[in-house]
Amino acid sequence: MPHDQHIDIGVRLHLRDWRPPRDAGEAATFLLLHGLASNARTWDGVAAALADAGHRAIAVDQRGHGLSDKPATGYDFDTVTDDLRRLIAALEIERPILAGQSWGGNVVLAFGARFPGVARGLIFVDGGFLELAGRGPWAQVSRELAPPNLVGTPRAQLKTWVAAAHPTWDDAGVEATLANFETLPDGTVRPWLTYDRHLQNLRARYDQRPRALFPRVQEPVLIVAADDGSDWAARKREPVAMAQAGLVQAMVAWLSGPHDLHVDQPETLAGRFLAASQGW
């Protein structure tokens, strides 16, 4: 079971910390970052599998998300990666492996480019390789990617929707996704990440140029991309190949499944992490 705690690094961040039941010798610490408008609990299955294999795993609610502090500003990549750098120092972790899903992958990319040598390796889970600016002008992209307004939705109704969209998920996976939302006393929900802060994050990602950052990353990188059989998955092939070519040392693994691979198939994903990191 994870140990939940808060660490104050200038902003209080909530962590879920799994300690291994046994020592794996040259064990690594995995620091796990969720996607935009998500939360640390979505990594529960992956973290448990990593701990069972003898590794420490720490999942973080990034600022504005989950049970962490929610300042009005500071959702650009410099501030978010500064948070991560201070967190690593506060936890006294030596050369962790950083894994980020979706927007979390972009955070990991930005961290690697800014702080070479701090991490042992980097993992992008269906993120870290797309340039949103290629979709069109900001007004268009912000409109297309704006979050749905779920404020006031009964939690029971939202749970039904999530379970219907992901019929293979167990209740733990559904509940982890529902933890993206605060449950109010009347039984309705609202996102932990407010609409305006969501757009601040989205704007930072729109302005990020991954292709300019790839050559600055010196650590080995594993890219795990999701293939759900859609046209969108097919269109990801080119940017994934460009990321692999632009990074100094990178390998790519494609998994059949939805964007939320860490919730959908946590043990398989953890196995990919462990196999890749053996040479790091």
mmCIF file of N, CA, C and O in Angstrom, residues 211-253:
data_model
loop_
_atom_site.group_PDB
_atom_site.id
_atom_site.type_symbol
_atom_site.label_atom_id
_atom_site.label_comp_id
_atom_site.label_asym_id
_atom_site.label_seq_id
_atom_site.Cartn_x
_atom_site.Cartn_y
_atom_site.Cartn_z
ATOM 1 N N ARG A 211 10.635 19.428 -30.806
ATOM 2 C CA ARG A 211 11.751 19.138 -31.712
ATOM 3 C C ARG A 211 12.995 19.934 -31.360
ATOM 4 O O ARG A 211 14.119 19.479 -31.600
ATOM 5 N N ALA A 212 12.814 21.131 -30.791
ATOM 6 C CA ALA A 212 13.970 21.924 -30.369
ATOM 7 C C ALA A 212 14.571 21.398 -29.072
ATOM 8 O O ALA A 212 15.746 21.659 -28.778
ATOM 9 N N LEU A 213 13.782 20.657 -28.294
ATOM 10 C CA LEU A 213 14.251 20.152 -27.007
ATOM 11 C C LEU A 213 14.907 18.779 -27.122
ATOM 12 O O LEU A 213 15.782 18.448 -26.302
ATOM 13 N N PHE A 214 14.504 17.983 -28.092
ATOM 14 C CA PHE A 214 15.028 16.610 -28.191
ATOM 15 C C PHE A 214 16.562 16.551 -28.149
ATOM 16 O O PHE A 214 17.122 15.763 -27.376
ATOM 17 N N PRO A 215 17.279 17.368 -28.935
ATOM 18 C CA PRO A 215 18.747 17.237 -28.931
ATOM 19 C C PRO A 215 19.396 17.625 -27.606
ATOM 20 O O PRO A 215 20.553 17.268 -27.359
ATOM 21 N N ARG A 216 18.675 18.345 -26.748
ATOM 22 C CA ARG A 216 19.231 18.778 -25.460
ATOM 23 C C ARG A 216 19.102 17.713 -24.378
ATOM 24 O O ARG A 216 19.662 17.854 -23.293
ATOM 25 N N VAL A 217 18.350 16.657 -24.659
ATOM 26 C CA VAL A 217 18.140 15.584 -23.676
ATOM 27 C C VAL A 217 19.257 14.560 -23.831
ATOM 28 O O VAL A 217 19.400 13.941 -24.883
ATOM 29 N N GLN A 218 20.042 14.378 -22.802
ATOM 30 C CA GLN A 218 21.183 13.466 -22.853
ATOM 31 C C GLN A 218 20.868 12.082 -22.273
ATOM 32 O O GLN A 218 21.587 11.123 -22.557
ATOM 33 N N GLU A 219 19.836 11.958 -21.475
ATOM 34 C CA GLU A 219 19.502 10.688 -20.844
ATOM 35 C C GLU A 219 18.828 9.744 -21.850
ATOM 36 O O GLU A 219 18.209 10.189 -22.811
ATOM 37 N N PRO A 220 18.911 8.439 -21.611
ATOM 38 C CA PRO A 220 18.157 7.501 -22.451
ATOM 39 C C PRO A 220 16.657 7.699 -22.260
ATOM 40 O O PRO A 220 16.200 8.017 -21.150
ATOM 41 N N VAL A 221 15.919 7.519 -23.324
ATOM 42 C CA VAL A 221 14.478 7.766 -23.310
ATOM 43 C C VAL A 221 13.747 6.536 -23.847
ATOM 44 O O VAL A 221 14.141 5.971 -24.871
ATOM 45 N N LEU A 222 12.684 6.159 -23.163
ATOM 46 C CA LEU A 222 11.730 5.175 -23.661
ATOM 47 C C LEU A 222 10.452 5.918 -24.015
ATOM 48 O O LEU A 222 9.891 6.618 -23.182
ATOM 49 N N ILE A 223 9.999 5.747 -25.253
ATOM 50 C CA ILE A 223 8.709 6.285 -25.684
ATOM 51 C C ILE A 223 7.743 5.116 -25.807
ATOM 52 O O ILE A 223 7.988 4.185 -26.582
ATOM 53 N N VAL A 224 6.665 5.151 -25.022
ATOM 54 C CA VAL A 224 5.613 4.137 -25.123
ATOM 55 C C VAL A 224 4.383 4.826 -25.700
ATOM 56 O O VAL A 224 3.815 5.716 -25.070
ATOM 57 N N ALA A 225 4.016 4.444 -26.913
ATOM 58 C CA ALA A 225 2.906 5.088 -27.607
ATOM 59 C C ALA A 225 1.714 4.151 -27.676
ATOM 60 O O ALA A 225 1.865 2.933 -27.825
ATOM 61 N N ALA A 226 0.524 4.725 -27.561
ATOM 62 C CA ALA A 226 -0.716 3.945 -27.572
ATOM 63 C C ALA A 226 -1.270 3.862 -28.993
ATOM 64 O O ALA A 226 -1.324 4.860 -29.716
ATOM 65 N N ASP A 227 -1.687 2.677 -29.376
ATOM 66 C CA ASP A 227 -2.319 2.455 -30.681
ATOM 67 C C ASP A 227 -3.698 1.845 -30.436
ATOM 68 O O ASP A 227 -3.821 0.666 -30.110
ATOM 69 N N ASP A 228 -4.725 2.688 -30.579
ATOM 70 C CA ASP A 228 -6.094 2.207 -30.384
ATOM 71 C C ASP A 228 -6.772 1.857 -31.703
ATOM 72 O O ASP A 228 -7.987 1.627 -31.747
ATOM 73 N N GLY A 229 -5.984 1.805 -32.787
ATOM 74 C CA GLY A 229 -6.527 1.454 -34.081
ATOM 75 C C GLY A 229 -7.204 2.586 -34.828
ATOM 76 O O GLY A 229 -7.731 2.391 -35.926
ATOM 77 N N SER A 230 -7.157 3.790 -34.275
ATOM 78 C CA SER A 230 -7.835 4.934 -34.890
ATOM 79 C C SER A 230 -6.933 5.633 -35.895
ATOM 80 O O SER A 230 -5.725 5.395 -35.958
ATOM 81 N N ASP A 231 -7.538 6.527 -36.687
ATOM 82 C CA ASP A 231 -6.748 7.353 -37.603
ATOM 83 C C ASP A 231 -5.765 8.219 -36.826
ATOM 84 O O ASP A 231 -4.649 8.487 -37.294
ATOM 85 N N TRP A 232 -6.185 8.684 -35.646
ATOM 86 C CA TRP A 232 -5.311 9.523 -34.832
ATOM 87 C C TRP A 232 -4.057 8.755 -34.433
ATOM 88 O O TRP A 232 -2.953 9.288 -34.470
ATOM 89 N N ALA A 233 -4.219 7.479 -34.080
ATOM 90 C CA ALA A 233 -3.056 6.670 -33.721
ATOM 91 C C ALA A 233 -2.103 6.545 -34.904
ATOM 92 O O ALA A 233 -0.882 6.604 -34.741
ATOM 93 N N ALA A 234 -2.654 6.401 -36.093
ATOM 94 C CA ALA A 234 -1.808 6.304 -37.288
ATOM 95 C C ALA A 234 -1.048 7.599 -37.525
ATOM 96 O O ALA A 234 0.126 7.580 -37.931
ATOM 97 N N ARG A 235 -1.678 8.733 -37.227
ATOM 98 C CA ARG A 235 -1.020 10.031 -37.438
ATOM 99 C C ARG A 235 0.088 10.283 -36.425
ATOM 100 O O ARG A 235 0.936 11.144 -36.639
ATOM 101 N N LYS A 236 0.086 9.538 -35.321
ATOM 102 C CA LYS A 236 1.152 9.696 -34.322
ATOM 103 C C LYS A 236 2.458 9.053 -34.771
ATOM 104 O O LYS A 236 3.517 9.334 -34.198
ATOM 105 N N ARG A 237 2.410 8.185 -35.771
ATOM 106 C CA ARG A 237 3.614 7.452 -36.161
ATOM 107 C C ARG A 237 4.744 8.396 -36.569
ATOM 108 O O ARG A 237 5.902 8.193 -36.187
ATOM 109 N N GLU A 238 4.427 9.417 -37.344
ATOM 110 C CA GLU A 238 5.469 10.331 -37.817
ATOM 111 C C GLU A 238 6.106 11.118 -36.681
ATOM 112 O O GLU A 238 7.345 11.154 -36.574
ATOM 113 N N PRO A 239 5.323 11.778 -35.794
ATOM 114 C CA PRO A 239 5.988 12.509 -34.703
ATOM 115 C C PRO A 239 6.748 11.601 -33.748
ATOM 116 O O PRO A 239 7.778 12.006 -33.197
ATOM 117 N N VAL A 240 6.292 10.377 -33.548
ATOM 118 C CA VAL A 240 7.048 9.452 -32.700
ATOM 119 C C VAL A 240 8.395 9.127 -33.336
ATOM 120 O O VAL A 240 9.441 9.117 -32.679
ATOM 121 N N ALA A 241 8.376 8.887 -34.658
ATOM 122 C CA ALA A 241 9.632 8.607 -35.369
ATOM 123 C C ALA A 241 10.562 9.812 -35.330
ATOM 124 O O ALA A 241 11.789 9.664 -35.180
ATOM 125 N N MET A 242 10.011 11.018 -35.441
ATOM 126 C CA MET A 242 10.831 12.226 -35.368
ATOM 127 C C MET A 242 11.444 12.384 -33.989
ATOM 128 O O MET A 242 12.606 12.797 -33.858
ATOM 129 N N ALA A 243 10.683 12.041 -32.939
ATOM 130 C CA ALA A 243 11.224 12.120 -31.580
ATOM 131 C C ALA A 243 12.369 11.128 -31.418
ATOM 132 O O ALA A 243 13.426 11.469 -30.869
ATOM 133 N N GLN A 244 12.178 9.912 -31.899
ATOM 134 C CA GLN A 244 13.228 8.913 -31.772
ATOM 135 C C GLN A 244 14.493 9.345 -32.509
ATOM 136 O O GLN A 244 15.608 9.160 -32.007
ATOM 137 N N ALA A 245 14.322 9.959 -33.677
ATOM 138 C CA ALA A 245 15.480 10.414 -34.448
ATOM 139 C C ALA A 245 16.148 11.625 -33.804
ATOM 140 O O ALA A 245 17.368 11.787 -33.884
ATOM 141 N N GLY A 246 15.361 12.486 -33.152
ATOM 142 C CA GLY A 246 15.910 13.721 -32.585
ATOM 143 C C GLY A 246 16.567 13.551 -31.240
ATOM 144 O O GLY A 246 17.430 14.346 -30.859
ATOM 145 N N LEU A 247 16.169 12.527 -30.495
ATOM 146 C CA LEU A 247 16.749 12.275 -29.178
ATOM 147 C C LEU A 247 18.100 11.579 -29.323
ATOM 148 O O LEU A 247 18.326 10.814 -30.263
ATOM 149 N N VAL A 248 18.983 11.819 -28.389
ATOM 150 C CA VAL A 248 20.321 11.242 -28.453
ATOM 151 C C VAL A 248 20.276 9.727 -28.332
ATOM 152 O O VAL A 248 20.985 8.997 -29.032
ATOM 153 N N GLN A 249 19.421 9.226 -27.428
ATOM 154 C CA GLN A 249 19.316 7.785 -27.209
ATOM 155 C C GLN A 249 17.872 7.468 -26.867
ATOM 156 O O GLN A 249 17.392 7.828 -25.796
ATOM 157 N N ALA A 250 17.172 6.803 -27.771
ATOM 158 C CA ALA A 250 15.753 6.547 -27.543
ATOM 159 C C ALA A 250 15.336 5.223 -28.142
ATOM 160 O O ALA A 250 15.863 4.788 -29.167
ATOM 161 N N MET A 251 14.374 4.590 -27.486
ATOM 162 C CA MET A 251 13.722 3.399 -28.019
ATOM 163 C C MET A 251 12.219 3.628 -27.967
ATOM 164 O O MET A 251 11.722 4.427 -27.151
ATOM 165 N N VAL A 252 11.495 2.947 -28.840
ATOM 166 C CA VAL A 252 10.053 3.136 -28.957
ATOM 167 C C VAL A 252 9.353 1.794 -28.792
ATOM 168 O O VAL A 252 9.801 0.779 -29.333
ATOM 169 N N ALA A 253 8.272 1.796 -28.030
ATOM 170 C CA ALA A 253 7.405 0.629 -27.902
ATOM 171 C C ALA A 253 5.968 1.076 -28.154
ATOM 172 O O ALA A 253 5.523 2.070 -27.575
#
